[in-house]
């Protein structure tokens, strides 16, 4: 055994000479990181890992594509087995496991009852520490999901209707998701921290008639009054009439919101559920290619994109990756700190882990409240052994309590990071302190559109390399192109646009109601549009990346007008258009400013219409408007009112110049601008203000 392990650990990565990456293209991908050394997983980890067979990479190599993905689909229970693994006859619209039928809720709940019925499926950790943990066994989950599914049907929710959610991090969120899945309805959860306007836009787009929300929840010691936002959302809907608002109570039987209930529209779920005690609903057998959920994400226009995810392909992919990559065993206690309102929570708190009978922890609060030891107390209390979070959280926890982990008795076997590039130095703190030098780390690269992780190392099979996500996941073949579509060779030190060569089951099906935008955004840059051969299509991820000689990828960040704040994608256009709704504002430009904790924060530059004067109050007003339109996460850290924007002769705002000013870098040659003199003026203002 040790010999086998040694063989696996060696020869996987070739030796390489340290290089510095070139600076290519947009500022966003200009990074100078040195090559890092490799760190091997501990033998103890390898011994217990789900996937220790190096042969998997061969099994999932191009010559076995697409049949290789049968291995993931076979982790599920199918009511009817599929007849065709991949139908690529109409690229880039790909269909997986065609002819198959299944139910996602059945796969995440019912099928575990016999073996794991009395084991916790979900552990809810409330924010107030004097409230006890709630252990929801698979049997209890089954009961609650069935009863709620029956209630939904009686509320008029039909198969393939989209139900919009605006829910915080509570067990009732996955219960609602699974109930929808059970009756074949599509759910669309909007991140709980987003504004009522954001909810209304998404509900309009999805034509939802039912909104599911909660009266209140805890955040940093405060009970947030959440139901009031639902009333605003309903009023803000332009195209759709939300007929019913279903309200969970944070404390069942004790309505905790100041917002009144609207007769005939609002229902307290816990009250109505009284009539559904013991009710069972047969899970609806659904075609694999039907839609499980929508997840809206930011793009380069102000309108969010409803990423439409399938049942069969998606669930297969998240089951497979939860098992092989996140190494979840039914005996483990797995805790992912992401919010279920983002894709990470959908795939790796709810669907992936539950599909393989995991115990998944849901935490209501923030990891640094009331103090930086909070996460480690939860880890100790619950014997968490797989811990999953984002670089922003890691930086935050480190800042608040760099030595806090030492004080607690917990042991992680695996730790995960997702959402943004992690600096090697932060990675090392995560490894040494949080992981106590014992845990294996996986850096997982993917996007809302992808359904599941597409770039990462299977933890027992590849060495760790701080700052790199690793290679393509099995069956995923990333490739880096330059602007002209030439492949950039690995080890060249050059950055380019990372793309994926072949479709995979977890990938979204299209953008809800907007197939043209789907093709345009993801397949127009490097694909031969019109071709009937699916091999002519390359998925364009919109991230810059470099590939080291050893094959591992380092993701450098977004190259489009999307800003990644604390691991969440915000559309620059969305923020700019919100700013533009202030009557004083003539023009707005958003840039990403580097921040030691959040990685990136939003700087907003604004030029006013004639007749308006800059003032502190106006800056604050614009900042608050963005906060209410989109959500607190999008609130600019600074608003700079400037006399004019730097512009090209054709009138385009030069964000590159503003970006350089915000980040205290040289602006480069600005002589070709229409108004080069403005650059000094803005620079003095911004840098003087700091
Ligand atoms: C970034 C989150 C570096 C990337 C799952 C991507 C990452 C965007 C990583 C997607 C990583 C995600 N290393 N960057 N491990 N993971 N990103 O849609 O820019 O919220 O395009 O999905 O986050 O964000 P999204």
XYZ file of C-alpha atoms and ligand atoms in Angstrom:
715
model
C 0.000 0.000 0.000
C 2.576 2.664 0.931
C 4.423 1.833 -2.301
C 1.260 2.349 -4.306
C 0.641 5.614 -2.574
C 4.169 6.734 -3.264
C 3.814 5.912 -6.936
C 0.660 7.907 -7.105
C 2.236 10.836 -5.432
C 5.224 10.869 -7.700
C 5.256 11.242 -11.409
C 2.009 13.111 -11.424
C 3.545 16.512 -11.662
C 6.728 17.022 -13.619
C 9.455 19.172 -12.139
C 9.484 22.703 -13.437
C 11.548 25.820 -13.211
C 10.060 28.830 -11.456
C 8.747 31.349 -13.945
C 6.949 34.617 -13.777
C 3.785 34.954 -15.760
C 3.555 37.582 -18.409
C 1.077 40.351 -18.168
C -1.500 39.871 -20.890
C -4.547 41.810 -21.922
C -6.911 43.340 -19.432
C -5.775 44.555 -16.041
C -7.955 41.895 -14.550
C -5.580 39.181 -15.606
C -2.351 40.966 -14.821
C -0.875 38.977 -11.995
C 2.687 38.224 -11.025
C 2.768 35.112 -8.975
C 5.710 32.792 -8.737
C 5.455 29.056 -9.218
C 4.763 27.312 -5.945
C 6.079 24.068 -4.581
C 3.924 20.956 -4.362
C 2.489 19.586 -1.161
C 1.463 15.950 -0.934
C -1.734 14.766 0.713
C -1.219 12.766 3.884
C -1.164 9.008 3.603
C -3.999 8.746 6.085
C -6.175 10.803 3.794
C -5.321 8.738 0.739
C -6.135 5.510 2.558
C -9.707 6.521 3.237
C -10.426 8.459 0.036
C -13.327 7.564 -2.246
C -11.252 7.850 -5.384
C -7.725 6.454 -5.303
C -7.547 4.927 -8.744
C -5.285 6.921 -11.077
C -7.018 5.066 -13.883
C -9.921 7.468 -13.562
C -8.155 10.061 -15.696
C -7.729 7.494 -18.432
C -11.328 6.333 -18.084
C -12.497 9.927 -18.502
C -10.077 10.780 -21.297
C -11.244 12.026 -24.670
C -11.169 8.607 -26.216
C -13.832 7.405 -23.764
C -15.923 10.534 -24.069
C -18.901 10.958 -23.622
C -19.637 7.434 -22.329
C -17.293 8.040 -19.370
C -20.016 10.095 -17.677
C -22.092 6.952 -17.246
C -19.971 6.437 -14.115
C -21.571 9.512 -12.517
C -25.093 8.825 -13.763
C -24.858 5.320 -12.307
C -24.518 6.852 -8.863
C -28.206 7.791 -9.140
C -31.407 5.758 -9.107
C -33.245 6.008 -12.401
C -36.898 5.171 -12.902
C -36.062 4.518 -16.499
C -32.499 4.093 -17.741
C -31.404 6.444 -20.538
C -30.865 5.371 -24.133
C -28.386 8.013 -25.278
C -25.571 9.437 -23.137
C -25.157 12.664 -25.105
C -27.381 14.062 -27.804
C -25.244 16.701 -29.509
C -27.286 16.948 -32.694
C -28.142 20.620 -32.131
C -24.985 22.268 -30.780
C -24.436 24.155 -28.549
C -27.650 22.846 -26.974
C -26.605 19.565 -25.461
C -28.799 16.897 -23.930
C -27.588 14.323 -21.447
C -28.911 10.891 -20.548
C -31.685 11.206 -23.058
C -34.663 8.916 -22.573
C -33.893 8.528 -18.863
C -36.376 9.390 -16.130
C -35.759 10.169 -12.481
C -36.703 12.399 -9.575
C -34.091 14.560 -7.857
C -35.859 14.586 -4.490
C -36.196 10.814 -4.500
C -32.467 10.577 -5.163
C -31.590 12.996 -2.370
C -34.023 11.689 0.248
C -36.161 8.577 -0.254
C -33.501 6.239 -1.464
C -31.414 6.784 1.665
C -34.205 5.948 4.090
C -33.525 2.277 4.394
C -29.865 2.550 5.271
C -29.558 6.063 6.676
C -33.102 6.956 7.754
C -32.088 7.895 11.273
C -28.859 9.642 10.345
C -28.708 13.432 10.103
C -29.142 14.710 6.563
C -29.020 18.347 7.601
C -27.687 19.936 10.750
C -28.920 23.474 11.171
C -26.623 25.697 13.220
C -28.566 28.809 14.290
C -26.619 32.010 14.706
C -27.512 32.612 18.392
C -25.296 30.265 20.343
C -27.882 29.678 23.028
C -30.179 28.040 20.477
C -29.509 24.350 19.976
C -28.446 22.714 16.775
C -31.272 21.079 14.848
C -30.533 17.579 13.614
C -32.806 16.680 10.729
C -32.554 13.004 9.920
C -33.270 11.635 6.459
C -36.574 10.314 7.797
C -37.517 13.695 9.210
C -36.442 15.406 6.014
C -38.622 12.973 4.078
C -41.627 13.827 6.251
C -41.131 17.569 5.990
C -40.484 17.561 2.259
C -43.544 15.422 1.576
C -45.837 17.608 3.635
C -44.574 20.785 2.053
C -44.790 19.276 -1.443
C -48.453 18.454 -0.821
C -49.043 21.994 0.388
C -47.393 23.454 -2.717
C -49.620 21.425 -5.004
C -52.703 22.687 -3.188
C -51.410 26.234 -3.543
C -51.653 25.725 -7.282
C -48.004 25.032 -8.082
C -47.894 22.833 -11.159
C -45.221 20.811 -12.901
C -42.653 23.078 -14.623
C -43.915 26.254 -12.908
C -41.092 28.413 -11.591
C -41.351 29.173 -7.880
C -39.182 32.090 -6.760
C -37.563 31.911 -3.319
C -36.019 34.676 -1.255
C -34.748 32.642 1.633
C -31.959 32.939 4.186
C -29.670 30.125 5.342
C -32.088 27.860 7.168
C -33.104 24.213 6.818
C -36.426 25.327 5.320
C -34.573 26.417 2.191
C -33.433 22.939 1.094
C -36.781 21.573 2.280
C -38.511 23.980 -0.113
C -36.114 23.159 -2.942
C -36.611 19.433 -2.538
C -40.394 19.819 -2.284
C -40.408 21.618 -5.639
C -38.201 18.950 -7.151
C -40.537 16.280 -5.808
C -43.569 17.623 -7.685
C -41.587 18.623 -10.767
C -41.688 22.379 -10.201
C -38.648 24.537 -10.947
C -37.175 26.608 -8.126
C -35.351 29.874 -8.466
C -33.728 30.997 -5.231
C -32.575 34.590 -5.054
C -29.759 35.153 -2.547
C -31.331 36.273 0.755
C -29.087 39.342 0.924
C -30.269 40.640 -2.423
C -32.752 43.491 -2.571
C -36.482 43.249 -3.217
C -35.878 44.820 -6.611
C -33.489 42.020 -7.533
C -36.161 39.508 -6.494
C -38.831 41.277 -8.555
C -36.668 41.317 -11.697
C -35.978 37.619 -11.404
C -39.572 36.718 -10.563
C -40.677 38.720 -13.606
C -38.216 36.984 -15.862
C -39.275 33.571 -14.579
C -43.002 34.478 -14.538
C -43.380 33.195 -10.995
C -46.776 33.318 -9.361
C -45.595 32.014 -6.014
C -42.901 33.508 -3.800
C -41.479 31.625 -0.842
C -39.826 33.660 1.887
C -39.259 33.796 5.634
C -40.382 36.244 8.288
C -36.923 36.901 9.711
C -33.448 35.521 10.299
C -30.327 36.282 12.293
C -27.356 38.125 10.927
C -24.519 39.386 13.151
C -26.660 39.439 16.272
C -29.681 41.122 14.741
C -32.983 39.541 13.862
C -33.478 40.853 10.323
C -37.051 41.666 9.336
C -37.192 39.868 6.007
C -40.873 39.532 5.155
C -41.199 43.267 4.410
C -38.956 42.759 1.405
C -41.443 40.303 -0.050
C -44.139 42.982 -0.016
C -41.819 45.332 -1.877
C -40.899 42.601 -4.346
C -44.530 41.881 -5.155
C -45.164 45.583 -5.777
C -42.046 45.976 -7.902
C -42.931 43.136 -10.276
C -43.766 44.623 -13.636
C -44.759 41.687 -15.784
C -45.879 39.034 -13.368
C -48.424 38.972 -10.658
C -47.247 37.123 -7.610
C -50.475 35.647 -6.346
C -49.203 33.894 -3.284
C -46.496 34.609 -0.769
C -45.662 31.631 1.413
C -43.908 32.624 4.609
C -41.808 30.321 6.778
C -41.389 31.403 10.381
C -37.972 31.499 11.990
C -39.729 30.437 15.177
C -42.716 28.292 14.116
C -45.924 29.635 15.597
C -44.374 32.985 16.463
C -44.552 35.389 13.550
C -41.463 37.612 13.789
C -41.865 40.417 11.308
C -43.382 43.863 11.517
C -44.910 43.471 8.033
C -48.611 42.628 8.111
C -49.914 39.555 6.302
C -51.983 40.332 3.235
C -55.296 38.522 3.331
C -55.696 36.000 0.520
C -52.108 36.440 -0.658
C -49.861 35.620 2.285
C -49.834 32.293 4.097
C -47.919 31.276 7.175
C -46.533 27.944 6.067
C -46.279 26.491 9.555
C -49.979 27.123 10.167
C -51.123 25.665 6.875
C -48.858 22.642 7.318
C -51.044 21.543 10.227
C -53.465 20.263 7.594
C -50.787 18.185 5.908
C -49.494 16.075 8.759
C -48.357 12.689 7.566
C -49.201 13.431 3.945
C -47.090 11.610 1.369
C -46.546 12.636 -2.238
C -45.190 10.226 -4.816
C -42.078 11.761 -6.391
C -42.866 12.662 -9.986
C -40.824 10.749 -12.513
C -39.251 13.397 -14.747
C -37.374 13.272 -18.042
C -33.628 13.768 -17.421
C -33.596 16.863 -19.606
C -36.383 18.676 -17.731
C -35.335 21.668 -15.661
C -34.526 21.367 -11.964
C -33.836 25.010 -11.147
C -32.836 28.449 -12.348
C -29.949 30.348 -10.851
C -29.541 33.934 -11.955
C -26.075 35.337 -12.432
C -24.460 38.524 -13.632
C -23.364 39.113 -17.155
C -22.080 42.003 -19.187
C -25.500 43.629 -19.565
C -27.704 44.913 -16.784
C -30.075 41.964 -17.144
C -29.196 38.923 -15.043
C -29.063 35.588 -16.818
C -31.246 32.743 -15.648
C -28.948 29.747 -15.864
C -31.192 26.786 -16.508
C -30.030 23.504 -14.980
C -31.272 20.053 -15.893
C -32.301 17.233 -13.587
C -30.388 14.186 -14.848
C -27.158 15.732 -16.082
C -26.846 18.180 -13.219
C -27.596 15.695 -10.471
C -25.215 13.103 -11.941
C -22.437 15.648 -12.110
C -22.853 16.992 -8.586
C -23.184 13.459 -7.183
C -20.000 12.350 -8.953
C -17.978 15.376 -7.932
C -19.261 15.322 -4.334
C -18.039 11.770 -4.047
C -14.714 11.884 -5.887
C -13.641 15.476 -5.338
C -15.193 16.527 -2.023
C -14.582 12.982 -0.825
C -17.861 12.862 1.079
C -18.733 9.582 2.763
C -22.070 9.066 4.537
C -20.104 8.911 7.819
C -18.519 12.336 7.326
C -19.807 15.644 8.602
C -19.484 18.116 5.816
C -19.792 21.861 6.226
C -19.881 24.309 3.368
C -20.099 27.934 4.435
C -21.361 29.238 1.116
C -24.879 30.617 0.969
C -27.456 28.339 -0.649
C -28.498 31.444 -2.577
C -25.418 30.938 -4.748
C -24.646 28.009 -6.995
C -22.068 26.587 -4.574
C -24.786 26.093 -1.984
C -27.178 24.494 -4.467
C -24.605 22.030 -5.729
C -22.469 21.440 -2.661
C -24.722 21.975 0.347
C -27.923 20.544 -1.027
C -28.015 18.424 -4.173
C -24.516 16.919 -4.339
C -24.065 15.956 -0.689
C -27.650 14.779 -0.147
C -27.585 12.689 -3.304
C -24.808 10.622 -1.721
C -26.333 10.454 1.783
C -24.068 13.010 3.419
C -24.584 14.938 6.626
C -24.554 18.568 5.518
C -24.292 21.493 7.936
C -26.225 24.717 7.308
C -25.056 27.746 9.279
C -27.297 30.765 9.604
C -24.671 33.304 10.619
C -21.283 34.688 9.701
C -18.071 32.927 10.731
C -16.677 35.891 12.668
C -19.735 36.648 14.771
C -19.765 36.968 17.765
C -16.014 36.295 17.525
C -13.470 34.649 15.289
C -13.738 31.341 17.144
C -17.320 30.750 16.026
C -16.525 28.488 13.081
C -14.139 26.389 15.108
C -16.680 25.920 17.889
C -19.153 24.610 15.330
C -16.473 22.368 13.847
C -15.612 21.023 17.291
C -19.230 20.590 18.420
C -20.345 18.774 15.306
C -17.144 16.889 14.504
C -17.020 18.503 11.105
C -14.307 16.828 9.049
C -14.791 18.444 5.635
C -14.733 22.231 5.566
C -15.560 24.301 2.512
C -15.334 28.080 2.152
C -14.048 30.955 0.027
C -10.802 32.953 0.049
C -12.699 36.036 1.283
C -13.940 34.152 4.327
C -10.490 32.733 4.942
C -8.949 36.214 4.839
C -11.661 37.520 7.139
C -11.284 34.740 9.685
C -7.513 35.145 9.603
C -7.712 38.868 10.175
C -10.084 38.512 13.110
C -8.373 35.602 14.798
C -5.163 34.305 13.272
C -4.488 31.866 16.133
C -8.077 30.997 16.974
C -8.055 27.532 15.349
C -5.352 26.376 17.831
C -7.800 26.738 20.672
C -10.298 24.215 19.369
C -10.261 20.488 19.110
C -11.425 19.658 15.620
C -9.754 17.826 12.770
C -10.416 18.334 9.105
C -9.454 15.700 6.575
C -10.296 17.919 3.621
C -10.696 21.651 3.098
C -12.028 23.322 0.011
C -11.828 26.787 -1.449
C -14.032 28.249 -4.161
C -15.103 31.462 -5.809
C -11.947 33.493 -6.417
C -8.250 33.032 -6.768
C -6.548 32.341 -3.455
C -3.176 33.947 -2.804
C -0.516 31.342 -1.948
C 0.173 33.139 1.311
C -3.477 32.912 2.368
C -3.530 29.314 1.194
C -0.615 28.551 3.546
C -2.373 30.027 6.536
C -5.430 27.954 5.650
C -3.254 24.849 5.421
C -1.116 25.420 8.529
C -3.620 26.966 10.891
C -7.130 25.940 9.906
C -6.079 22.559 8.583
C -3.449 22.120 11.322
C -1.094 20.832 8.661
C -3.161 17.634 8.381
C -5.915 18.429 5.922
C -5.737 18.125 2.173
C -6.851 21.259 0.309
C -8.730 21.378 -2.960
C -9.041 24.625 -4.880
C -12.187 24.286 -6.961
C -12.743 26.399 -10.059
C -16.168 26.683 -11.675
C -19.113 28.970 -12.339
C -22.869 29.241 -11.908
C -23.213 28.107 -15.508
C -21.167 24.960 -14.962
C -23.325 23.220 -12.362
C -20.326 21.673 -10.647
C -16.571 21.999 -10.309
C -14.713 21.815 -13.617
C -11.129 22.600 -12.570
C -9.585 20.939 -9.529
C -7.397 18.072 -8.403
C -8.874 14.839 -7.125
C -7.450 15.096 -3.621
C -5.866 11.661 -3.235
C -4.444 11.580 -6.721
C -2.681 14.871 -7.233
C -0.410 17.031 -5.165
C -1.561 20.416 -3.899
C -0.123 23.587 -5.348
C -1.010 26.815 -3.542
C -2.796 29.273 -5.801
C -3.550 26.802 -8.577
C -6.846 24.998 -8.946
C -5.113 22.039 -10.570
C -6.102 20.318 -13.789
C -9.402 19.762 -15.535
C -11.730 17.472 -13.618
C -12.193 14.014 -15.153
C -14.001 14.415 -18.471
C -13.378 18.171 -18.567
C -10.792 19.313 -21.106
C -9.802 22.946 -20.563
C -7.849 24.796 -23.216
C -6.412 28.317 -23.225
C -6.762 30.504 -26.318
C -5.227 33.837 -27.132
C -7.407 36.605 -28.560
C -7.033 35.194 -32.085
C -8.035 31.690 -31.174
C -4.546 30.181 -31.107
C -3.992 27.636 -28.401
C -1.535 28.802 -25.744
C 0.826 25.996 -24.874
C 1.211 24.953 -21.277
C 4.373 26.155 -19.626
C 4.643 29.142 -21.977
C 3.985 31.521 -19.096
C 1.368 33.337 -21.155
C -2.147 34.021 -19.972
C -5.224 33.763 -22.147
C -8.903 32.900 -22.175
C -9.748 29.576 -20.623
C -12.330 27.523 -22.517
C -13.723 24.006 -22.233
C -13.500 21.701 -25.179
C -16.469 19.350 -24.787
C -19.836 19.625 -23.084
C -20.325 17.893 -19.735
C -23.478 16.801 -17.920
C -23.430 19.463 -15.186
C -23.422 22.370 -17.596
C -26.503 24.598 -17.849
C -28.875 23.934 -20.719
C -29.347 27.521 -21.840
C -30.238 30.958 -20.506
C -33.885 30.940 -19.494
C -35.994 32.299 -22.363
C -32.908 33.651 -24.117
C -31.148 30.993 -26.207
C -29.545 33.627 -28.451
C -27.803 35.239 -25.519
C -26.610 31.798 -24.450
C -24.980 31.157 -27.825
C -23.640 34.684 -28.090
C -22.132 34.841 -24.600
C -20.574 31.406 -24.348
C -20.134 30.025 -27.829
C -19.567 32.873 -30.258
C -15.976 33.728 -29.417
C -14.167 30.519 -30.303
C -16.765 28.242 -31.896
C -17.670 27.610 -35.505
C -21.259 28.685 -35.183
C -23.576 26.912 -37.566
C -21.503 23.730 -37.561
C -23.400 20.562 -36.729
C -20.257 18.973 -35.294
C -20.231 19.502 -31.550
C -16.437 19.354 -31.544
C -16.418 22.764 -33.206
C -17.828 24.322 -30.035
C -15.724 25.674 -27.178
C -17.354 26.913 -24.016
C -15.979 30.379 -23.244
C -15.757 30.850 -19.482
C -14.773 34.525 -19.409
C -11.849 33.900 -17.061
C -8.196 34.574 -17.706
C -5.835 31.707 -16.897
C -2.320 30.377 -17.284
C -1.268 26.758 -17.428
C 2.014 25.701 -15.863
C 4.279 23.134 -17.468
C 2.918 20.506 -15.086
C -0.580 20.991 -16.479
C -2.090 22.828 -13.541
C -4.182 25.920 -14.157
C -4.054 29.179 -12.306
C -7.238 31.184 -12.716
C -6.569 34.903 -12.824
C -10.097 36.294 -12.683
C -12.803 37.711 -14.908
C -11.939 39.296 -18.211
C -15.406 40.662 -18.927
C -17.368 43.436 -17.225
C -18.121 41.305 -14.234
C -16.652 42.080 -10.860
C -16.089 39.323 -8.348
C -16.710 40.655 -4.821
C -16.221 38.275 -1.923
C -16.591 35.392 -4.331
C -19.817 36.646 -5.875
C -20.262 37.878 -9.396
C -21.700 41.336 -9.858
C -22.377 42.870 -13.230
C -20.562 46.178 -13.704
C -23.467 47.204 -15.920
C -26.017 46.390 -13.237
C -24.238 48.674 -10.795
C -23.762 51.411 -13.364
C -27.381 51.360 -14.402
C -28.517 51.537 -10.792
C -26.239 54.532 -10.275
C -27.689 56.085 -13.444
C -31.187 56.041 -11.989
C -30.222 58.952 -9.714
C -31.450 62.089 -11.453
C -28.125 63.865 -10.877
C -26.024 61.222 -12.613
C -24.967 61.572 -16.237
C -22.420 58.772 -16.525
C -21.134 55.984 -14.306
C -18.206 53.630 -14.497
C -17.434 50.804 -12.145
C -13.996 49.353 -11.552
C -12.679 46.590 -9.361
C -10.301 47.710 -6.667
C -8.013 45.218 -4.953
C -8.728 44.827 -1.275
C -6.692 42.923 1.297
C -9.726 41.195 2.830
C -12.443 41.024 0.231
C -10.078 40.447 -2.659
C -12.007 42.974 -4.692
C -14.300 45.870 -3.875
C -16.340 48.160 -6.113
C -15.176 51.701 -6.900
C -17.784 53.794 -8.658
C -16.920 56.846 -10.758
C -19.724 59.240 -11.531
C -20.052 62.341 -13.698
C -22.993 64.641 -12.999
C -25.490 66.304 -15.300
C -25.074 70.061 -15.698
C -26.590 72.023 -12.851
C -25.738 69.501 -10.125
C -22.925 69.911 -7.626
C -20.840 67.167 -6.061
C -21.287 66.620 -2.337
C -20.691 64.001 0.330
C -24.466 63.586 0.643
C -24.817 62.857 -3.046
C -22.030 60.275 -2.899
C -23.827 58.610 -0.024
C -27.144 58.727 -1.852
C -25.670 57.044 -4.931
C -23.996 54.418 -2.793
C -27.219 53.665 -0.956
C -29.175 53.450 -4.190
C -26.898 50.693 -5.429
C -27.248 48.987 -2.047
C -31.030 48.985 -2.257
C -31.285 48.173 -5.953
C -28.928 45.239 -5.923
C -28.066 44.449 -2.322
C -25.548 45.444 0.329
C -22.879 43.272 -1.281
C -22.831 45.588 -4.318
C -22.530 48.835 -2.341
C -19.492 50.667 -3.723
C -16.718 51.099 -1.185
C -16.066 54.538 -2.703
C -18.047 56.829 -4.963
C -15.962 59.438 -6.797
C -17.802 62.317 -8.402
C -15.549 63.514 -11.207
C -15.906 66.417 -13.665
C -15.692 64.070 -16.656
C -14.770 60.488 -17.554
C -11.585 59.678 -19.440
C -12.796 58.828 -22.934
C -11.552 57.538 -26.234
C -12.158 59.667 -29.286
C -15.170 57.551 -30.132
C -16.609 58.382 -26.711
C -16.009 55.082 -24.890
C -15.208 55.409 -21.205
C -11.681 54.131 -20.566
C -12.237 51.949 -17.521
C -8.632 50.794 -17.766
C -7.478 54.274 -16.753
C -9.908 54.469 -13.835
C -8.867 51.003 -12.782
C -5.233 52.094 -12.668
C -6.122 55.141 -10.582
C -8.190 53.145 -8.099
C -5.438 50.591 -7.726
C -2.631 53.158 -7.452
C -0.965 52.010 -10.628
C 0.552 53.973 -13.494
C -2.092 54.912 -16.054
C 0.184 54.234 -18.992
C -0.017 56.249 -22.163
C -3.140 58.390 -22.152
C -2.266 60.734 -25.017
C -4.691 59.012 -27.379
C -7.650 59.936 -25.170
C -10.083 62.597 -26.278
C -9.519 64.394 -22.940
C -6.114 63.355 -21.543
C -6.014 66.310 -19.133
C -8.842 64.803 -17.067
C -6.638 61.926 -15.909
C -4.521 64.125 -13.608
C -7.642 65.781 -12.219
C -9.235 62.445 -11.324
C -5.989 61.109 -9.947
C -5.547 64.061 -7.620
C -9.076 63.732 -6.406
C -9.009 59.993 -5.762
C -5.538 59.731 -4.351
C -5.961 62.949 -2.395
C -9.135 61.593 -0.837
C -7.394 58.531 0.585
C -14.270 32.827 -10.070
C -18.875 30.278 -8.205
C -10.234 31.341 -9.034
C -14.064 32.825 -11.563
C -18.715 28.769 -8.109
C -15.402 32.382 -12.097
C -12.528 31.251 -9.196
C -16.360 33.007 -11.117
C -12.540 29.991 -8.550
C -17.650 32.250 -11.030
C -11.280 29.434 -8.141
C -14.583 30.546 -9.038
N -10.165 30.147 -8.415
N -11.382 31.905 -9.434
N -11.185 28.270 -7.501
N -13.832 29.590 -8.469
N -13.811 31.570 -9.459
O -20.667 32.022 -10.984
O -13.760 34.122 -12.000
O -20.481 32.812 -8.583
O -15.673 32.791 -13.418
O -19.589 30.602 -9.332
O -15.665 32.969 -9.860
O -18.481 32.753 -10.010
P -19.885 32.091 -9.726
